[in-house]
Amino acid sequence: RLERLQRVVTKLQMESGLCEEQLNQADALLQADVRLLAAGKAPQKAAEVERDLDKADAMIRLLFNDVQSLKDGRHPQGEQMYRRVYRLHERLVSIRTEYNLRLKSGAPVTAATAVSVTSGQRRPEPDEAPLRYLQELLAWVEENQRRVAAGEWGADLPTVETHLGAHRGLHRAIEEFRAKVERARADEVRPLGAGGCGAGAQLRSTPPVPPQNSSKARLRHLESLHGFVSAATKELLWLSEREEEEVAFDWSHNNTAMAAKKESYS
């Protein structure tokens, strides 16, 4: 049993390193595209970033399952491995949030904006920046509202543990999002240019509010579900151990421990 668990530890150490490399690659591609956008050019690596993030997401789900097997086996490195995988998941959420906010929802580069960049003008124009930022925030809200609404629950302890760890990372990102919303609101109340008045008024009438309440509710329900499934799993393990004892017990009259068994039953 210890040898099997130690093989799981070795596997976790190797695959978490590969996952970290995957996240580093996604982050490097993302930052390259962010620099292109800042220079007024179209992003080039969006599809690769999304593909790398999806690969890392799948790897982390499997890593959480391995971590759960260590914790179930009471391996001394179980908690350490859990923190390591959880940090990877937090980084995944952070990179995906930046991708959704700055790249996926970014407005395409038009001929007019390209001309303004080549002629030395700042892009976006000062009066357009708050509007653009608010549009990105709204896209972020819609994306994460869908993620919260479509979140799964799990039918056993490993999957519930995986979903709980994943949502904790997402909830932390949502909590940190409030500062961005407040900053955007402060910028948005400034007068916008004539070209942005209509959209600005529309955004003012529907201010970006992150899916905080639904995320809190999902986190609370996941924690409650995890507590119940953990307790039920312990009871099932206890029953299984008692069953094994009964099956292995020598029930013949020659067993000298029969008297003690009768006393235990009484």
PDB file of C-alpha atoms in Angstrom:
ATOM      1  CA  ARG A   1       0.000   0.000   0.000  1.00  0.00           C
ATOM      2  CA  LEU A   2       2.765   2.457   0.911  1.00  0.00           C
ATOM      3  CA  GLU A   3       4.629   1.631  -2.284  1.00  0.00           C
ATOM      4  CA  ARG A   4       1.482   2.311  -4.321  1.00  0.00           C
ATOM      5  CA  LEU A   5       0.937   5.655  -2.597  1.00  0.00           C
ATOM      6  CA  GLN A   6       4.580   6.598  -3.086  1.00  0.00           C
ATOM      7  CA  ARG A   7       4.198   5.950  -6.811  1.00  0.00           C
ATOM      8  CA  VAL A   8       1.243   8.344  -6.766  1.00  0.00           C
ATOM      9  CA  VAL A   9       3.442  10.978  -5.071  1.00  0.00           C
ATOM     10  CA  THR A  10       6.139  10.548  -7.739  1.00  0.00           C
ATOM     11  CA  LYS A  11       3.512  10.782 -10.480  1.00  0.00           C
ATOM     12  CA  LEU A  12       2.080  13.947  -8.912  1.00  0.00           C
ATOM     13  CA  GLN A  13       5.491  15.591  -8.685  1.00  0.00           C
ATOM     14  CA  MET A  14       6.273  14.858 -12.331  1.00  0.00           C
ATOM     15  CA  GLU A  15       2.872  15.782 -13.774  1.00  0.00           C
ATOM     16  CA  SER A  16       2.489  18.936 -11.682  1.00  0.00           C
ATOM     17  CA  GLY A  17       5.816  20.068 -13.146  1.00  0.00           C
ATOM     18  CA  LEU A  18       4.498  19.417 -16.656  1.00  0.00           C
ATOM     19  CA  CYS A  19       1.318  21.316 -15.808  1.00  0.00           C
ATOM     20  CA  GLU A  20       3.358  24.263 -14.564  1.00  0.00           C
ATOM     21  CA  GLU A  21       5.268  24.304 -17.854  1.00  0.00           C
ATOM     22  CA  GLN A  22       1.937  24.292 -19.717  1.00  0.00           C
ATOM     23  CA  LEU A  23       0.752  27.288 -17.700  1.00  0.00           C
ATOM     24  CA  ASN A  24       4.058  29.112 -18.250  1.00  0.00           C
ATOM     25  CA  GLN A  25       3.686  28.608 -21.993  1.00  0.00           C
ATOM     26  CA  ALA A  26       0.083  29.852 -21.971  1.00  0.00           C
ATOM     27  CA  ASP A  27       1.054  32.909 -19.930  1.00  0.00           C
ATOM     28  CA  ALA A  28       3.971  33.745 -22.237  1.00  0.00           C
ATOM     29  CA  LEU A  29       1.735  33.549 -25.328  1.00  0.00           C
ATOM     30  CA  LEU A  30      -0.937  35.625 -23.590  1.00  0.00           C
ATOM     31  CA  GLN A  31       1.506  38.383 -22.637  1.00  0.00           C
ATOM     32  CA  ALA A  32       2.852  38.460 -26.201  1.00  0.00           C
ATOM     33  CA  ASP A  33      -0.676  39.035 -27.523  1.00  0.00           C
ATOM     34  CA  VAL A  34      -1.371  41.671 -24.858  1.00  0.00           C
ATOM     35  CA  ARG A  35       1.703  43.564 -26.079  1.00  0.00           C
ATOM     36  CA  LEU A  36       0.411  43.309 -29.648  1.00  0.00           C
ATOM     37  CA  LEU A  37      -2.934  44.771 -28.584  1.00  0.00           C
ATOM     38  CA  ALA A  38      -1.191  47.602 -26.768  1.00  0.00           C
ATOM     39  CA  ALA A  39       0.679  48.350 -29.987  1.00  0.00           C
ATOM     40  CA  GLY A  40      -2.588  48.457 -31.942  1.00  0.00           C
ATOM     41  CA  LYS A  41      -2.083  45.097 -33.642  1.00  0.00           C
ATOM     42  CA  ALA A  42      -4.309  42.033 -33.776  1.00  0.00           C
ATOM     43  CA  PRO A  43      -3.505  39.154 -31.368  1.00  0.00           C
ATOM     44  CA  GLN A  44      -1.885  36.130 -32.969  1.00  0.00           C
ATOM     45  CA  LYS A  45      -1.886  33.382 -30.318  1.00  0.00           C
ATOM     46  CA  ALA A  46      -5.420  33.414 -28.850  1.00  0.00           C
ATOM     47  CA  ALA A  47      -6.276  29.909 -30.080  1.00  0.00           C
ATOM     48  CA  GLU A  48      -3.007  28.507 -28.725  1.00  0.00           C
ATOM     49  CA  VAL A  49      -3.558  30.175 -25.346  1.00  0.00           C
ATOM     50  CA  GLU A  50      -7.039  28.696 -25.056  1.00  0.00           C
ATOM     51  CA  ARG A  51      -5.784  25.266 -26.085  1.00  0.00           C
ATOM     52  CA  ASP A  52      -2.964  25.370 -23.500  1.00  0.00           C
ATOM     53  CA  LEU A  53      -5.374  26.475 -20.774  1.00  0.00           C
ATOM     54  CA  ASP A  54      -7.783  23.646 -21.605  1.00  0.00           C
ATOM     55  CA  LYS A  55      -4.920  21.134 -21.444  1.00  0.00           C
ATOM     56  CA  ALA A  56      -3.799  22.498 -18.073  1.00  0.00           C
ATOM     57  CA  ASP A  57      -7.388  22.361 -16.804  1.00  0.00           C
ATOM     58  CA  ALA A  58      -7.699  18.682 -17.730  1.00  0.00           C
ATOM     59  CA  MET A  59      -4.330  17.909 -16.118  1.00  0.00           C
ATOM     60  CA  ILE A  60      -5.306  19.646 -12.879  1.00  0.00           C
ATOM     61  CA  ARG A  61      -8.556  17.665 -12.632  1.00  0.00           C
ATOM     62  CA  LEU A  62      -6.568  14.424 -12.818  1.00  0.00           C
ATOM     63  CA  LEU A  63      -4.039  15.747 -10.305  1.00  0.00           C
ATOM     64  CA  PHE A  64      -6.834  16.504  -7.828  1.00  0.00           C
ATOM     65  CA  ASN A  65      -7.989  12.877  -8.146  1.00  0.00           C
ATOM     66  CA  ASP A  66      -4.476  11.634  -7.341  1.00  0.00           C
ATOM     67  CA  VAL A  67      -4.266  14.006  -4.398  1.00  0.00           C
ATOM     68  CA  GLN A  68      -7.526  12.630  -3.053  1.00  0.00           C
ATOM     69  CA  SER A  69      -6.156   9.079  -3.179  1.00  0.00           C
ATOM     70  CA  LEU A  70      -3.184  10.242  -1.072  1.00  0.00           C
ATOM     71  CA  LYS A  71      -5.492  11.894   1.463  1.00  0.00           C
ATOM     72  CA  ASP A  72      -7.739   8.823   1.596  1.00  0.00           C
ATOM     73  CA  GLY A  73      -4.638   6.691   2.230  1.00  0.00           C
ATOM     74  CA  ARG A  74      -3.497   9.149   4.939  1.00  0.00           C
ATOM     75  CA  HIS A  75      -0.151   9.615   3.223  1.00  0.00           C
ATOM     76  CA  PRO A  76       2.018  12.175   5.074  1.00  0.00           C
ATOM     77  CA  GLN A  77       2.562  14.167   1.852  1.00  0.00           C
ATOM     78  CA  GLY A  78      -1.135  14.316   0.995  1.00  0.00           C
ATOM     79  CA  GLU A  79      -1.711  17.847   2.293  1.00  0.00           C
ATOM     80  CA  GLN A  80       1.534  19.130   0.751  1.00  0.00           C
ATOM     81  CA  MET A  81       0.565  17.727  -2.651  1.00  0.00           C
ATOM     82  CA  TYR A  82      -2.930  19.196  -2.290  1.00  0.00           C
ATOM     83  CA  ARG A  83      -1.494  22.694  -1.713  1.00  0.00           C
ATOM     84  CA  ARG A  84       0.797  22.273  -4.713  1.00  0.00           C
ATOM     85  CA  VAL A  85      -2.048  21.313  -7.054  1.00  0.00           C
ATOM     86  CA  TYR A  86      -4.307  23.998  -5.579  1.00  0.00           C
ATOM     87  CA  ARG A  87      -1.684  26.677  -6.346  1.00  0.00           C
ATOM     88  CA  LEU A  88      -1.567  25.420  -9.937  1.00  0.00           C
ATOM     89  CA  HIS A  89      -5.334  25.754 -10.137  1.00  0.00           C
ATOM     90  CA  GLU A  90      -5.235  29.284  -8.733  1.00  0.00           C
ATOM     91  CA  ARG A  91      -2.728  30.224 -11.407  1.00  0.00           C
ATOM     92  CA  LEU A  92      -4.890  28.637 -14.105  1.00  0.00           C
ATOM     93  CA  VAL A  93      -7.872  30.713 -12.945  1.00  0.00           C
ATOM     94  CA  SER A  94      -5.734  33.867 -12.906  1.00  0.00           C
ATOM     95  CA  ILE A  95      -4.398  33.345 -16.446  1.00  0.00           C
ATOM     96  CA  ARG A  96      -7.825  32.383 -17.808  1.00  0.00           C
ATOM     97  CA  THR A  97      -9.363  35.475 -16.192  1.00  0.00           C
ATOM     98  CA  GLU A  98      -6.758  37.733 -17.808  1.00  0.00           C
ATOM     99  CA  TYR A  99      -7.276  35.937 -21.125  1.00  0.00           C
ATOM    100  CA  ASN A 100     -11.056  36.437 -20.992  1.00  0.00           C
ATOM    101  CA  LEU A 101     -10.739  40.033 -19.855  1.00  0.00           C
ATOM    102  CA  ARG A 102      -7.926  41.336 -22.059  1.00  0.00           C
ATOM    103  CA  LEU A 103      -7.797  39.056 -25.076  1.00  0.00           C
ATOM    104  CA  LYS A 104     -10.951  37.041 -25.689  1.00  0.00           C
ATOM    105  CA  SER A 105     -13.270  40.021 -25.222  1.00  0.00           C
ATOM    106  CA  GLY A 106     -10.915  42.523 -26.838  1.00  0.00           C
ATOM    107  CA  ALA A 107     -12.249  44.600 -29.721  1.00  0.00           C
ATOM    108  CA  PRO A 108     -10.698  43.791 -33.132  1.00  0.00           C
ATOM    109  CA  VAL A 109      -8.212  46.196 -34.657  1.00  0.00           C
ATOM    110  CA  THR A 110      -9.858  48.220 -37.419  1.00  0.00           C
ATOM    111  CA  ALA A 111      -8.255  50.117 -40.291  1.00  0.00           C
ATOM    112  CA  ALA A 112      -9.095  53.418 -38.579  1.00  0.00           C
ATOM    113  CA  THR A 113      -7.372  52.471 -35.341  1.00  0.00           C
ATOM    114  CA  ALA A 114      -4.387  51.120 -37.259  1.00  0.00           C
ATOM    115  CA  VAL A 115      -4.016  54.485 -39.001  1.00  0.00           C
ATOM    116  CA  SER A 116      -4.267  56.323 -35.692  1.00  0.00           C
ATOM    117  CA  VAL A 117      -1.468  54.167 -34.266  1.00  0.00           C
ATOM    118  CA  THR A 118       0.841  54.632 -37.242  1.00  0.00           C
ATOM    119  CA  SER A 119       0.252  58.385 -37.135  1.00  0.00           C
ATOM    120  CA  GLY A 120       1.419  58.498 -33.512  1.00  0.00           C
ATOM    121  CA  GLN A 121      -1.963  58.891 -31.844  1.00  0.00           C
ATOM    122  CA  ARG A 122      -2.737  56.995 -28.623  1.00  0.00           C
ATOM    123  CA  ARG A 123      -4.965  53.913 -28.902  1.00  0.00           C
ATOM    124  CA  PRO A 124      -7.576  53.742 -27.545  1.00  0.00           C
ATOM    125  CA  GLU A 125      -8.482  57.408 -27.310  1.00  0.00           C
ATOM    126  CA  PRO A 126      -8.815  58.651 -23.687  1.00  0.00           C
ATOM    127  CA  ASP A 127     -12.581  59.055 -23.968  1.00  0.00           C
ATOM    128  CA  GLU A 128     -12.920  55.531 -25.393  1.00  0.00           C
ATOM    129  CA  ALA A 129     -10.775  53.762 -22.797  1.00  0.00           C
ATOM    130  CA  PRO A 130     -13.365  53.640 -19.968  1.00  0.00           C
ATOM    131  CA  LEU A 131     -16.047  52.399 -22.366  1.00  0.00           C
ATOM    132  CA  ARG A 132     -13.759  49.699 -23.764  1.00  0.00           C
ATOM    133  CA  TYR A 133     -12.786  48.637 -20.252  1.00  0.00           C
ATOM    134  CA  LEU A 134     -16.432  48.407 -19.163  1.00  0.00           C
ATOM    135  CA  GLN A 135     -17.258  46.276 -22.182  1.00  0.00           C
ATOM    136  CA  GLU A 136     -14.439  43.901 -21.224  1.00  0.00           C
ATOM    137  CA  LEU A 137     -15.698  43.750 -17.634  1.00  0.00           C
ATOM    138  CA  LEU A 138     -19.200  42.916 -18.820  1.00  0.00           C
ATOM    139  CA  ALA A 139     -17.824  40.116 -20.998  1.00  0.00           C
ATOM    140  CA  TRP A 140     -15.892  38.779 -17.990  1.00  0.00           C
ATOM    141  CA  VAL A 141     -19.047  38.838 -15.877  1.00  0.00           C
ATOM    142  CA  GLU A 142     -21.098  36.987 -18.501  1.00  0.00           C
ATOM    143  CA  GLU A 143     -18.391  34.360 -18.978  1.00  0.00           C
ATOM    144  CA  ASN A 144     -18.040  33.610 -15.267  1.00  0.00           C
ATOM    145  CA  GLN A 145     -21.779  33.741 -14.660  1.00  0.00           C
ATOM    146  CA  ARG A 146     -22.058  30.926 -17.210  1.00  0.00           C
ATOM    147  CA  ARG A 147     -19.256  29.009 -15.501  1.00  0.00           C
ATOM    148  CA  VAL A 148     -20.959  29.266 -12.095  1.00  0.00           C
ATOM    149  CA  ALA A 149     -24.380  28.312 -13.503  1.00  0.00           C
ATOM    150  CA  ALA A 150     -23.013  25.333 -15.455  1.00  0.00           C
ATOM    151  CA  GLY A 151     -20.780  24.053 -12.645  1.00  0.00           C
ATOM    152  CA  GLU A 152     -21.086  20.351 -11.809  1.00  0.00           C
ATOM    153  CA  TRP A 153     -21.307  18.865  -8.307  1.00  0.00           C
ATOM    154  CA  GLY A 154     -19.840  15.390  -8.387  1.00  0.00           C
ATOM    155  CA  ALA A 155     -21.192  12.022  -7.221  1.00  0.00           C
ATOM    156  CA  ASP A 156     -18.287  10.784  -5.083  1.00  0.00           C
ATOM    157  CA  LEU A 157     -15.612  12.225  -2.818  1.00  0.00           C
ATOM    158  CA  PRO A 158     -12.818  12.685  -5.434  1.00  0.00           C
ATOM    159  CA  THR A 159     -15.056  14.543  -7.904  1.00  0.00           C
ATOM    160  CA  VAL A 160     -16.680  16.677  -5.185  1.00  0.00           C
ATOM    161  CA  GLU A 161     -13.187  17.535  -3.913  1.00  0.00           C
ATOM    162  CA  THR A 162     -12.131  18.475  -7.458  1.00  0.00           C
ATOM    163  CA  HIS A 163     -15.139  20.734  -8.027  1.00  0.00           C
ATOM    164  CA  LEU A 164     -14.733  22.346  -4.603  1.00  0.00           C
ATOM    165  CA  GLY A 165     -11.062  23.132  -5.207  1.00  0.00           C
ATOM    166  CA  ALA A 166     -11.831  24.474  -8.671  1.00  0.00           C
ATOM    167  CA  HIS A 167     -14.634  26.721  -7.443  1.00  0.00           C
ATOM    168  CA  ARG A 168     -12.574  28.095  -4.556  1.00  0.00           C
ATOM    169  CA  GLY A 169     -10.094  29.414  -7.106  1.00  0.00           C
ATOM    170  CA  LEU A 170     -12.866  30.894  -9.252  1.00  0.00           C
ATOM    171  CA  HIS A 171     -14.569  32.460  -6.218  1.00  0.00           C
ATOM    172  CA  ARG A 172     -11.333  34.136  -5.155  1.00  0.00           C
ATOM    173  CA  ALA A 173     -11.006  35.635  -8.652  1.00  0.00           C
ATOM    174  CA  ILE A 174     -14.591  36.904  -8.439  1.00  0.00           C
ATOM    175  CA  GLU A 175     -13.951  38.466  -5.021  1.00  0.00           C
ATOM    176  CA  GLU A 176     -10.845  40.240  -6.347  1.00  0.00           C
ATOM    177  CA  PHE A 177     -12.864  41.462  -9.335  1.00  0.00           C
ATOM    178  CA  ARG A 178     -14.739  44.058  -7.241  1.00  0.00           C
ATOM    179  CA  ALA A 179     -11.802  46.474  -7.256  1.00  0.00           C
ATOM    180  CA  LYS A 180     -11.755  46.430 -11.062  1.00  0.00           C
ATOM    181  CA  VAL A 181     -15.496  47.091 -11.152  1.00  0.00           C
ATOM    182  CA  GLU A 182     -15.211  50.052  -8.793  1.00  0.00           C
ATOM    183  CA  ARG A 183     -12.313  51.492 -10.782  1.00  0.00           C
ATOM    184  CA  ALA A 184     -14.270  51.147 -14.014  1.00  0.00           C
ATOM    185  CA  ARG A 185     -17.295  52.832 -12.465  1.00  0.00           C
ATOM    186  CA  ALA A 186     -15.108  55.751 -11.369  1.00  0.00           C
ATOM    187  CA  ASP A 187     -13.716  56.108 -14.902  1.00  0.00           C
ATOM    188  CA  GLU A 188     -17.104  55.620 -16.563  1.00  0.00           C
ATOM    189  CA  VAL A 189     -18.752  58.608 -14.862  1.00  0.00           C
ATOM    190  CA  ARG A 190     -16.365  60.930 -16.678  1.00  0.00           C
ATOM    191  CA  PRO A 191     -17.833  62.482 -19.867  1.00  0.00           C
ATOM    192  CA  LEU A 192     -17.397  60.278 -22.893  1.00  0.00           C
ATOM    193  CA  GLY A 193     -16.815  61.466 -26.427  1.00  0.00           C
ATOM    194  CA  ALA A 194     -19.690  61.890 -28.833  1.00  0.00           C
ATOM    195  CA  GLY A 195     -19.009  58.528 -30.384  1.00  0.00           C
ATOM    196  CA  GLY A 196     -19.427  56.659 -27.085  1.00  0.00           C
ATOM    197  CA  CYS A 197     -22.423  58.376 -25.489  1.00  0.00           C
ATOM    198  CA  GLY A 198     -25.031  55.802 -26.475  1.00  0.00           C
ATOM    199  CA  ALA A 199     -23.073  52.771 -25.371  1.00  0.00           C
ATOM    200  CA  GLY A 200     -21.881  54.581 -22.241  1.00  0.00           C
ATOM    201  CA  ALA A 201     -25.463  55.317 -21.211  1.00  0.00           C
ATOM    202  CA  GLN A 202     -26.395  51.691 -21.833  1.00  0.00           C
ATOM    203  CA  LEU A 203     -23.525  50.463 -19.659  1.00  0.00           C
ATOM    204  CA  ARG A 204     -24.406  52.943 -16.923  1.00  0.00           C
ATOM    205  CA  SER A 205     -27.920  51.538 -16.859  1.00  0.00           C
ATOM    206  CA  THR A 206     -26.529  47.971 -16.475  1.00  0.00           C
ATOM    207  CA  PRO A 207     -23.438  48.292 -14.266  1.00  0.00           C
ATOM    208  CA  PRO A 208     -21.140  45.266 -14.245  1.00  0.00           C
ATOM    209  CA  VAL A 209     -21.778  43.286 -11.069  1.00  0.00           C
ATOM    210  CA  PRO A 210     -19.804  40.036 -10.741  1.00  0.00           C
ATOM    211  CA  PRO A 211     -21.750  36.820 -10.075  1.00  0.00           C
ATOM    212  CA  GLN A 212     -20.749  37.117  -6.424  1.00  0.00           C
ATOM    213  CA  ASN A 213     -23.973  35.970  -4.785  1.00  0.00           C
ATOM    214  CA  SER A 214     -24.397  32.892  -6.976  1.00  0.00           C
ATOM    215  CA  SER A 215     -20.704  32.063  -6.514  1.00  0.00           C
ATOM    216  CA  LYS A 216     -21.019  32.338  -2.712  1.00  0.00           C
ATOM    217  CA  ALA A 217     -24.091  30.127  -2.783  1.00  0.00           C
ATOM    218  CA  ARG A 218     -22.343  27.499  -4.932  1.00  0.00           C
ATOM    219  CA  LEU A 219     -19.283  27.557  -2.642  1.00  0.00           C
ATOM    220  CA  ARG A 220     -21.496  27.119   0.423  1.00  0.00           C
ATOM    221  CA  HIS A 221     -23.402  24.226  -1.174  1.00  0.00           C
ATOM    222  CA  LEU A 222     -20.174  22.548  -2.335  1.00  0.00           C
ATOM    223  CA  GLU A 223     -18.675  22.784   1.160  1.00  0.00           C
ATOM    224  CA  SER A 224     -21.865  21.322   2.645  1.00  0.00           C
ATOM    225  CA  LEU A 225     -21.895  18.536   0.040  1.00  0.00           C
ATOM    226  CA  HIS A 226     -18.209  17.831   0.665  1.00  0.00           C
ATOM    227  CA  GLY A 227     -18.802  17.544   4.415  1.00  0.00           C
ATOM    228  CA  PHE A 228     -21.686  15.130   3.900  1.00  0.00           C
ATOM    229  CA  VAL A 229     -19.887  12.980   1.313  1.00  0.00           C
ATOM    230  CA  SER A 230     -16.730  12.886   3.475  1.00  0.00           C
ATOM    231  CA  ALA A 231     -18.702  11.703   6.503  1.00  0.00           C
ATOM    232  CA  ALA A 232     -20.637   9.156   4.426  1.00  0.00           C
ATOM    233  CA  THR A 233     -17.401   7.844   2.900  1.00  0.00           C
ATOM    234  CA  LYS A 234     -15.875   7.353   6.354  1.00  0.00           C
ATOM    235  CA  GLU A 235     -18.970   5.427   7.470  1.00  0.00           C
ATOM    236  CA  LEU A 236     -18.838   3.249   4.362  1.00  0.00           C
ATOM    237  CA  LEU A 237     -15.141   2.515   4.968  1.00  0.00           C
ATOM    238  CA  TRP A 238     -15.939   1.598   8.584  1.00  0.00           C
ATOM    239  CA  LEU A 239     -18.702  -0.754   7.436  1.00  0.00           C
ATOM    240  CA  SER A 240     -16.365  -2.316   4.879  1.00  0.00           C
ATOM    241  CA  GLU A 241     -13.702  -2.921   7.527  1.00  0.00           C
ATOM    242  CA  ARG A 242     -16.259  -4.516   9.885  1.00  0.00           C
ATOM    243  CA  GLU A 243     -17.507  -6.710   7.042  1.00  0.00           C
ATOM    244  CA  GLU A 244     -13.989  -7.908   6.294  1.00  0.00           C
ATOM    245  CA  GLU A 245     -13.531  -8.797   9.964  1.00  0.00           C
ATOM    246  CA  GLU A 246     -16.746 -10.824  10.012  1.00  0.00           C
ATOM    247  CA  VAL A 247     -15.907 -12.677   6.808  1.00  0.00           C
ATOM    248  CA  ALA A 248     -12.405 -13.524   8.017  1.00  0.00           C
ATOM    249  CA  PHE A 249     -13.498 -14.581  11.528  1.00  0.00           C
ATOM    250  CA  ASP A 250     -13.315 -18.279  12.458  1.00  0.00           C
ATOM    251  CA  TRP A 251     -16.889 -19.125  13.438  1.00  0.00           C
ATOM    252  CA  SER A 252     -16.157 -22.750  14.393  1.00  0.00           C
ATOM    253  CA  HIS A 253     -16.673 -24.040  17.950  1.00  0.00           C
ATOM    254  CA  ASN A 254     -12.936 -24.678  18.161  1.00  0.00           C
ATOM    255  CA  ASN A 255     -12.207 -20.919  18.142  1.00  0.00           C
ATOM    256  CA  THR A 256     -11.207 -19.923  21.662  1.00  0.00           C
ATOM    257  CA  ALA A 257     -12.110 -16.288  20.915  1.00  0.00           C
ATOM    258  CA  MET A 258     -15.794 -17.163  20.449  1.00  0.00           C
ATOM    259  CA  ALA A 259     -16.696 -16.132  23.996  1.00  0.00           C
ATOM    260  CA  ALA A 260     -15.133 -12.715  23.466  1.00  0.00           C
ATOM    261  CA  LYS A 261     -16.973 -12.431  20.151  1.00  0.00           C
ATOM    262  CA  LYS A 262     -20.295 -13.158  21.866  1.00  0.00           C
ATOM    263  CA  GLU A 263     -19.498 -10.537  24.492  1.00  0.00           C
ATOM    264  CA  SER A 264     -18.673  -8.026  21.762  1.00  0.00           C
ATOM    265  CA  TYR A 265     -21.978  -8.721  20.039  1.00  0.00           C
ATOM    266  CA  SER A 266     -23.944  -8.313  23.251  1.00  0.00           C
TER     267      SER A 266
END
